[in-house]
């Protein structure tokens, strides 16, 4: 049985057997509805849905919900059998607290009775997915942006940056903008999210954005209740916020400047290697026009060596940036488990959860 690879994001969980040249077999929402445990609820009863987010801003926060989600993924989705559990590799967000890593390995051995465990940082795995061991990842997820220099397969943690901006903040921004242009229409968060995914884009540069006015091309969108709205300049504002965070009310630099400043704190001997092997990943990086805008801003930046993006190999699945950490995890699983570099049940029983810091780094 192939080892399972699980990449639990704030919005989507990616999981599947470790087959590196295929997309993950499961891509499901991490957001869950919790149903009442007792049987007193009938079809005619009215109760309020309780929704939970097991993962918030990249980190596991609700362990009960996470256990339920993983039970569904492993036994229903991947077809594991109780009593015959396999090996599993998890992706770690940048700078995951030690306590979270320990609690995860404890959950997997004590509750799921797995036979082997490994975890590796998403930045390293995203580079593996494009055939690199050194470079810099810019991971724009649902809950955060992580910028991480990686040298010879190891994250340079001192230089790494986490920015508390993600797809969820862009969704809120779009909701505000649509609220201004359609004050009489009540648009749910789920609908705003869908509108963002369909229409959000980046202007060619800051000047082009400043010239976008009411005359820009309008997109019409029909809401589930039949109301029709138009989406114009708002869709460009979403993308612009990544390059001008002041739009979100944040006093910080845009994403390309953040990348250059991150790498400037690393030894100058590594600057070229890092900048010339820049990898964009995370769902938000697939926004229309984002890669082109990133490249243009990079060509204008003041550093001696300018960032250039690594293209995914042709044999890799389409839309690699959406699940590059998972693909990298599948590649790594093919190495660590056959070579017995993982944490075994015996390792865990002898050392406890802290073994994760010694064997997974």
Short mmCIF file of C-alpha atoms in Angstrom, two decimals:
data_model
loop_
_atom_site.label_atom_id
_atom_site.label_comp_id
_atom_site.label_asym_id
_atom_site.label_seq_id
_atom_site.Cartn_x
_atom_site.Cartn_y
_atom_site.Cartn_z
CA UNK A 1 0.00 0.00 0.00
CA UNK A 2 1.33 3.42 -0.98
CA UNK A 3 1.99 5.85 1.85
CA UNK A 4 -0.70 8.55 2.20
CA UNK A 5 0.24 12.21 1.78
CA UNK A 6 -1.92 14.83 3.50
CA UNK A 7 -1.66 18.60 3.04
CA UNK A 8 -4.24 20.23 5.34
CA UNK A 9 -4.77 23.84 4.26
CA UNK A 10 -6.99 26.52 5.77
CA UNK A 11 -9.48 26.20 2.90
CA UNK A 12 -8.76 22.89 1.18
CA UNK A 13 -7.29 19.58 2.32
CA UNK A 14 -5.32 17.70 -0.30
CA UNK A 15 -4.77 13.96 0.22
CA UNK A 16 -3.97 10.82 -1.70
CA UNK A 17 -1.55 7.95 -2.17
CA UNK A 18 2.05 9.02 -2.85
CA UNK A 19 2.01 9.04 -6.67
CA UNK A 20 4.09 12.12 -7.61
CA UNK A 21 3.05 12.55 -11.24
CA UNK A 22 -0.67 12.64 -10.43
CA UNK A 23 -2.83 15.25 -8.74
CA UNK A 24 -4.02 14.35 -5.22
CA UNK A 25 -6.99 12.00 -5.37
CA UNK A 26 -8.88 14.05 -2.76
CA UNK A 27 -9.24 17.83 -2.70
CA UNK A 28 -11.98 18.70 -0.23
CA UNK A 29 -13.00 21.72 1.86
CA UNK A 30 -11.39 21.84 5.30
CA UNK A 31 -14.39 23.83 6.58
CA UNK A 32 -16.88 21.47 8.24
CA UNK A 33 -20.45 21.41 9.51
CA UNK A 34 -20.87 19.76 12.88
CA UNK A 35 -24.09 17.81 13.26
CA UNK A 36 -25.79 17.20 16.63
CA UNK A 37 -24.51 14.01 18.28
CA UNK A 38 -27.80 12.89 19.80
CA UNK A 39 -30.65 11.46 17.78
CA UNK A 40 -33.26 13.90 19.02
CA UNK A 41 -33.09 15.87 15.79
CA UNK A 42 -35.76 14.91 13.28
CA UNK A 43 -36.31 16.11 9.76
CA UNK A 44 -38.79 18.67 11.01
CA UNK A 45 -36.57 19.97 13.80
CA UNK A 46 -34.90 23.29 13.34
CA UNK A 47 -31.36 23.64 14.53
CA UNK A 48 -28.57 26.00 13.70
CA UNK A 49 -25.69 24.52 11.69
CA UNK A 50 -22.47 24.73 13.65
CA UNK A 51 -19.52 25.23 11.33
CA UNK A 52 -15.93 24.64 12.36
CA UNK A 53 -12.56 25.38 10.81
CA UNK A 54 -10.00 22.78 11.92
CA UNK A 55 -7.20 24.80 10.30
CA UNK A 56 -6.90 28.57 10.79
CA UNK A 57 -4.21 30.65 9.07
CA UNK A 58 -2.38 27.44 8.22
CA UNK A 59 -2.24 25.88 11.69
CA UNK A 60 -4.47 23.18 13.19
CA UNK A 61 -6.67 24.82 15.86
CA UNK A 62 -9.61 22.44 16.43
CA UNK A 63 -8.21 18.98 17.10
CA UNK A 64 -11.58 17.23 17.53
CA UNK A 65 -12.69 18.50 14.14
CA UNK A 66 -9.34 17.57 12.62
CA UNK A 67 -9.68 14.03 13.94
CA UNK A 68 -13.15 13.74 12.36
CA UNK A 69 -11.87 15.12 9.06
CA UNK A 70 -8.87 12.77 8.95
CA UNK A 71 -11.08 9.80 9.82
CA UNK A 72 -13.22 10.60 6.78
CA UNK A 73 -10.19 11.17 4.55
CA UNK A 74 -8.26 8.03 5.51
CA UNK A 75 -10.99 5.43 5.93
CA UNK A 76 -13.67 6.65 3.51
CA UNK A 77 -11.62 8.62 0.99
CA UNK A 78 -8.42 6.58 0.77
CA UNK A 79 -9.90 3.22 1.70
CA UNK A 80 -7.79 2.43 4.75
CA UNK A 81 -9.02 -0.46 6.88
CA UNK A 82 -9.21 -0.24 10.67
CA UNK A 83 -6.46 -2.46 12.06
CA UNK A 84 -4.43 -2.25 8.84
CA UNK A 85 -3.39 1.42 8.83
CA UNK A 86 -0.46 2.47 6.69
CA UNK A 87 2.21 5.16 6.64
CA UNK A 88 1.49 8.86 6.31
CA UNK A 89 3.37 12.03 5.42
CA UNK A 90 2.05 15.46 6.43
CA UNK A 91 3.07 18.84 5.07
CA UNK A 92 4.07 21.41 7.70
CA UNK A 93 3.34 25.14 7.26
CA UNK A 94 6.25 27.51 7.78
CA UNK A 95 7.23 27.88 11.45
CA UNK A 96 4.69 25.39 12.78
CA UNK A 97 4.82 25.56 16.62
CA UNK A 98 6.47 22.55 18.25
CA UNK A 99 3.34 21.79 20.26
CA UNK A 100 1.26 21.39 17.09
CA UNK A 101 3.81 19.03 15.51
CA UNK A 102 3.86 16.92 18.67
CA UNK A 103 0.08 16.81 18.96
CA UNK A 104 -0.25 15.72 15.33
CA UNK A 105 2.21 12.83 15.64
CA UNK A 106 0.49 11.81 18.90
CA UNK A 107 -2.93 11.84 17.22
CA UNK A 108 -1.70 9.72 14.32
CA UNK A 109 -0.02 7.02 16.42
CA UNK A 110 -2.41 6.87 19.37
CA UNK A 111 -5.77 7.42 17.65
CA UNK A 112 -5.17 6.21 14.11
CA UNK A 113 -2.57 3.55 14.97
CA UNK A 114 -0.47 4.30 11.87
CA UNK A 115 2.65 2.28 11.12
CA UNK A 116 4.88 5.19 10.11
CA UNK A 117 4.93 9.02 10.15
CA UNK A 118 6.89 11.79 8.51
CA UNK A 119 6.40 15.55 8.16
CA UNK A 120 8.23 18.12 6.05
CA UNK A 121 7.88 21.86 5.50
CA UNK A 122 5.69 23.02 2.66
CA UNK A 123 8.37 25.39 1.28
CA UNK A 124 10.84 22.53 0.80
CA UNK A 125 8.18 20.28 -0.72
CA UNK A 126 7.03 22.94 -3.21
CA UNK A 127 10.60 23.19 -4.49
CA UNK A 128 10.88 19.41 -4.80
CA UNK A 129 7.76 19.53 -7.00
CA UNK A 130 9.63 21.62 -9.61
CA UNK A 131 12.88 19.68 -9.30
CA UNK A 132 14.79 22.06 -7.04
CA UNK A 133 16.38 21.74 -3.59
CA UNK A 134 17.33 25.43 -3.31
CA UNK A 135 15.22 28.47 -4.08
CA UNK A 136 12.59 30.69 -2.52
CA UNK A 137 8.90 29.88 -2.24
CA UNK A 138 6.16 32.49 -2.16
CA UNK A 139 3.13 30.59 -0.86
CA UNK A 140 -0.10 32.59 -1.01
CA UNK A 141 -2.64 30.49 0.82
CA UNK A 142 -6.15 31.04 2.11
CA UNK A 143 -4.97 32.35 5.47
CA UNK A 144 -1.41 33.62 5.04
CA UNK A 145 1.53 34.38 2.78
CA UNK A 146 4.75 32.51 3.57
CA UNK A 147 8.03 33.58 1.98
CA UNK A 148 10.75 31.06 2.69
CA UNK A 149 14.33 30.83 1.39
CA UNK A 150 15.41 27.18 1.10
CA UNK A 151 19.08 26.22 0.81
CA UNK A 152 20.02 22.61 0.06
CA UNK A 153 16.64 21.31 1.23
CA UNK A 154 16.55 23.28 4.50
CA UNK A 155 14.40 26.35 5.24
CA UNK A 156 16.38 29.41 6.34
CA UNK A 157 14.02 30.20 9.22
CA UNK A 158 15.67 33.40 10.42
CA UNK A 159 15.11 35.03 7.03
CA UNK A 160 11.63 33.60 6.41
CA UNK A 161 8.53 35.80 6.62
CA UNK A 162 4.92 35.10 7.36
CA UNK A 163 2.46 37.81 6.31
CA UNK A 164 -1.05 37.63 7.75
CA UNK A 165 -2.72 38.20 4.39
CA UNK A 166 -4.39 35.43 2.44
CA UNK A 167 -7.28 34.53 0.23
CA UNK A 168 -9.73 34.98 3.10
CA UNK A 169 -8.71 38.64 3.45
CA UNK A 170 -9.10 39.20 -0.29
CA UNK A 171 -12.60 37.68 -0.08
CA UNK A 172 -13.49 40.13 2.70
CA UNK A 173 -12.10 42.99 0.63
CA UNK A 174 -14.20 41.98 -2.37
CA UNK A 175 -17.27 41.74 -0.12
CA UNK A 176 -16.66 45.33 1.03
CA UNK A 177 -16.18 46.58 -2.52
CA UNK A 178 -19.29 44.79 -3.81
CA UNK A 179 -21.20 46.16 -0.83
CA UNK A 180 -20.33 49.69 -1.99
CA UNK A 181 -21.36 49.10 -5.60
CA UNK A 182 -24.44 46.97 -4.76
CA UNK A 183 -25.69 48.33 -1.42
CA UNK A 184 -29.16 46.79 -1.79
CA UNK A 185 -27.92 43.25 -2.54
CA UNK A 186 -27.09 40.80 0.22
CA UNK A 187 -24.25 38.59 -1.03
CA UNK A 188 -23.18 35.65 1.12
CA UNK A 189 -19.53 34.93 1.87
CA UNK A 190 -19.71 31.73 -0.18
CA UNK A 191 -20.99 33.70 -3.18
CA UNK A 192 -18.28 36.34 -2.77
CA UNK A 193 -15.70 33.54 -2.69
CA UNK A 194 -17.09 32.15 -5.93
CA UNK A 195 -17.10 35.59 -7.57
CA UNK A 196 -13.48 36.06 -6.51
CA UNK A 197 -12.46 32.72 -8.01
CA UNK A 198 -14.27 33.46 -11.27
CA UNK A 199 -13.36 37.09 -11.89
CA UNK A 200 -10.55 38.37 -9.65
CA UNK A 201 -7.46 39.42 -11.60
CA UNK A 202 -4.38 41.61 -11.52
CA UNK A 203 -3.79 44.77 -13.54
CA UNK A 204 -0.62 44.91 -15.67
CA UNK A 205 1.01 47.35 -13.24
CA UNK A 206 0.20 50.05 -10.70
CA UNK A 207 -0.33 52.68 -13.40
CA UNK A 208 -2.75 50.45 -15.29
CA UNK A 209 -4.69 49.85 -12.07
CA UNK A 210 -4.93 53.58 -11.35
CA UNK A 211 -6.47 54.12 -14.79
CA UNK A 212 -9.15 51.46 -14.35
CA UNK A 213 -12.36 53.32 -13.77
CA UNK A 214 -16.07 52.81 -14.24
CA UNK A 215 -15.45 52.25 -17.94
CA UNK A 216 -13.59 48.97 -17.43
CA UNK A 217 -15.06 45.77 -18.79
CA UNK A 218 -17.92 44.55 -16.63
CA UNK A 219 -18.66 40.92 -15.85
CA UNK A 220 -22.22 39.92 -15.06
CA UNK A 221 -22.86 37.29 -12.42
CA UNK A 222 -26.12 35.64 -11.44
CA UNK A 223 -26.53 34.92 -7.72
CA UNK A 224 -28.31 31.75 -6.52
CA UNK A 225 -31.47 33.76 -5.80
CA UNK A 226 -31.58 34.96 -9.41
CA UNK A 227 -30.33 38.51 -8.83
CA UNK A 228 -27.80 39.69 -11.40
CA UNK A 229 -24.85 41.86 -10.36
CA UNK A 230 -21.99 43.41 -12.30
CA UNK A 231 -18.35 43.09 -11.29
CA UNK A 232 -15.98 45.74 -12.62
CA UNK A 233 -13.11 47.54 -10.96
CA UNK A 234 -13.65 45.48 -7.79
CA UNK A 235 -12.09 42.41 -9.38
CA UNK A 236 -8.84 44.29 -10.03
CA UNK A 237 -8.77 45.70 -6.51
CA UNK A 238 -8.55 42.16 -5.13
CA UNK A 239 -5.35 41.41 -7.04
CA UNK A 240 -3.88 44.87 -6.46
CA UNK A 241 -4.02 44.36 -2.69
CA UNK A 242 -1.19 41.82 -2.96
CA UNK A 243 1.06 44.48 -4.48
CA UNK A 244 -0.38 47.43 -2.53
CA UNK A 245 -1.38 46.11 0.93
CA UNK A 246 -2.44 49.64 1.90
CA UNK A 247 -5.70 48.75 0.13
CA UNK A 248 -6.27 46.32 3.02
CA UNK A 249 -5.30 48.98 5.55
CA UNK A 250 -1.88 47.41 6.17
CA UNK A 251 1.31 49.43 6.45
CA UNK A 252 3.61 46.94 4.76
CA UNK A 253 5.39 46.31 1.48
CA UNK A 254 3.96 44.54 -1.56
CA UNK A 255 4.69 40.91 -2.21
CA UNK A 256 7.68 41.33 -4.59
CA UNK A 257 9.38 43.83 -2.28
CA UNK A 258 8.78 41.42 0.62
CA UNK A 259 10.51 38.68 -1.35
CA UNK A 260 13.55 40.84 -2.17
CA UNK A 261 13.84 42.04 1.43
CA UNK A 262 13.59 38.46 2.70
CA UNK A 263 16.44 37.28 0.51
CA UNK A 264 18.58 40.34 1.32
CA UNK A 265 18.88 39.02 4.89
CA UNK A 266 20.51 35.78 3.65
CA UNK A 267 24.24 35.53 2.89
CA UNK A 268 24.97 37.29 -0.41
CA UNK A 269 26.59 34.09 -1.70
CA UNK A 270 23.09 32.61 -1.97
CA UNK A 271 21.19 35.58 -3.43
CA UNK A 272 21.38 34.51 -7.08
CA UNK A 273 20.52 30.88 -6.34
CA UNK A 274 17.44 31.92 -4.33
CA UNK A 275 16.12 34.68 -6.57
CA UNK A 276 16.58 32.76 -9.82
CA UNK A 277 14.66 29.81 -8.40
CA UNK A 278 11.52 31.53 -7.13
CA UNK A 279 8.40 29.35 -6.92
CA UNK A 280 4.86 30.72 -6.65
CA UNK A 281 2.36 28.42 -4.97
CA UNK A 282 -0.92 28.45 -3.08
CA UNK A 283 -4.40 28.88 -4.48
CA UNK A 284 -4.31 32.67 -4.71
CA UNK A 285 -1.21 32.58 -6.95
CA UNK A 286 -3.36 31.12 -9.74
CA UNK A 287 -5.34 34.38 -10.03
CA UNK A 288 -5.59 35.64 -13.61
CA UNK A 289 -2.68 37.96 -14.42
CA UNK A 290 -0.91 37.43 -11.08
CA UNK A 291 2.17 35.66 -12.45
CA UNK A 292 2.61 38.24 -15.22
CA UNK A 293 2.27 41.13 -12.75
CA UNK A 294 4.72 39.45 -10.36
CA UNK A 295 7.27 39.06 -13.18
CA UNK A 296 6.86 42.67 -14.24
CA UNK A 297 7.30 44.01 -10.71
CA UNK A 298 10.31 41.71 -10.31
CA UNK A 299 11.92 43.12 -13.47
CA UNK A 300 11.63 46.62 -12.00
CA UNK A 301 12.95 45.87 -8.51
CA UNK A 302 16.14 47.51 -7.30
CA UNK A 303 18.13 44.39 -6.35
CA UNK A 304 21.21 43.46 -8.39
CA UNK A 305 19.74 40.01 -9.06
CA UNK A 306 16.06 40.04 -9.96
CA UNK A 307 13.57 37.32 -9.07
CA UNK A 308 12.69 34.89 -11.85
CA UNK A 309 10.08 32.18 -11.65
CA UNK A 310 10.67 28.46 -12.04
CA UNK A 311 8.34 26.78 -14.50
CA UNK A 312 6.88 23.41 -13.56
CA UNK A 313 8.17 20.40 -15.55
CA UNK A 314 5.86 19.37 -18.40
CA UNK A 315 5.33 15.90 -16.95
CA UNK A 316 3.80 17.32 -13.77
CA UNK A 317 0.00 17.67 -13.41
CA UNK A 318 -1.74 20.85 -14.55
CA UNK A 319 -2.32 23.61 -11.99
CA UNK A 320 0.71 22.43 -10.03
CA UNK A 321 0.81 25.64 -7.95
CA UNK A 322 -2.50 24.67 -6.32
CA UNK A 323 -1.01 21.59 -4.69
CA UNK A 324 2.77 21.76 -5.19
CA UNK A 325 3.46 20.97 -1.51
CA UNK A 326 1.38 17.79 -1.84
CA UNK A 327 3.28 16.74 -5.00
CA UNK A 328 6.59 17.40 -3.21
CA UNK A 329 5.31 15.31 -0.31
CA UNK A 330 4.54 12.44 -2.67
CA UNK A 331 8.08 12.66 -4.07
CA UNK A 332 9.60 12.68 -0.57
CA UNK A 333 7.41 9.80 0.64
CA UNK A 334 8.97 7.65 -2.08
CA UNK A 335 12.32 8.20 -0.37
CA UNK A 336 11.80 8.43 3.40
CA UNK A 337 9.57 5.39 3.90
CA UNK A 338 11.52 2.84 1.78
CA UNK A 339 14.79 4.06 3.34
CA UNK A 340 13.35 3.87 6.88
CA UNK A 341 14.01 7.55 7.62
CA UNK A 342 10.51 7.97 9.06
CA UNK A 343 9.18 7.66 12.61
CA UNK A 344 8.12 4.08 13.32
CA UNK A 345 5.66 2.94 15.97
CA UNK A 346 8.63 1.63 17.98
CA UNK A 347 10.35 5.06 17.75
CA UNK A 348 7.19 6.73 19.02
CA UNK A 349 6.62 4.25 21.85
CA UNK A 350 10.20 4.67 23.03
CA UNK A 351 10.55 8.46 22.73
CA UNK A 352 7.05 9.95 22.72
CA UNK A 353 5.83 12.86 20.54
CA UNK A 354 9.11 14.84 20.83
CA UNK A 355 10.70 12.35 18.41
CA UNK A 356 9.14 14.42 15.60
CA UNK A 357 11.71 17.22 16.13
CA UNK A 358 14.65 14.83 15.80
CA UNK A 359 13.50 12.79 12.80
CA UNK A 360 11.42 15.33 10.82
CA UNK A 361 13.36 18.50 10.13
#
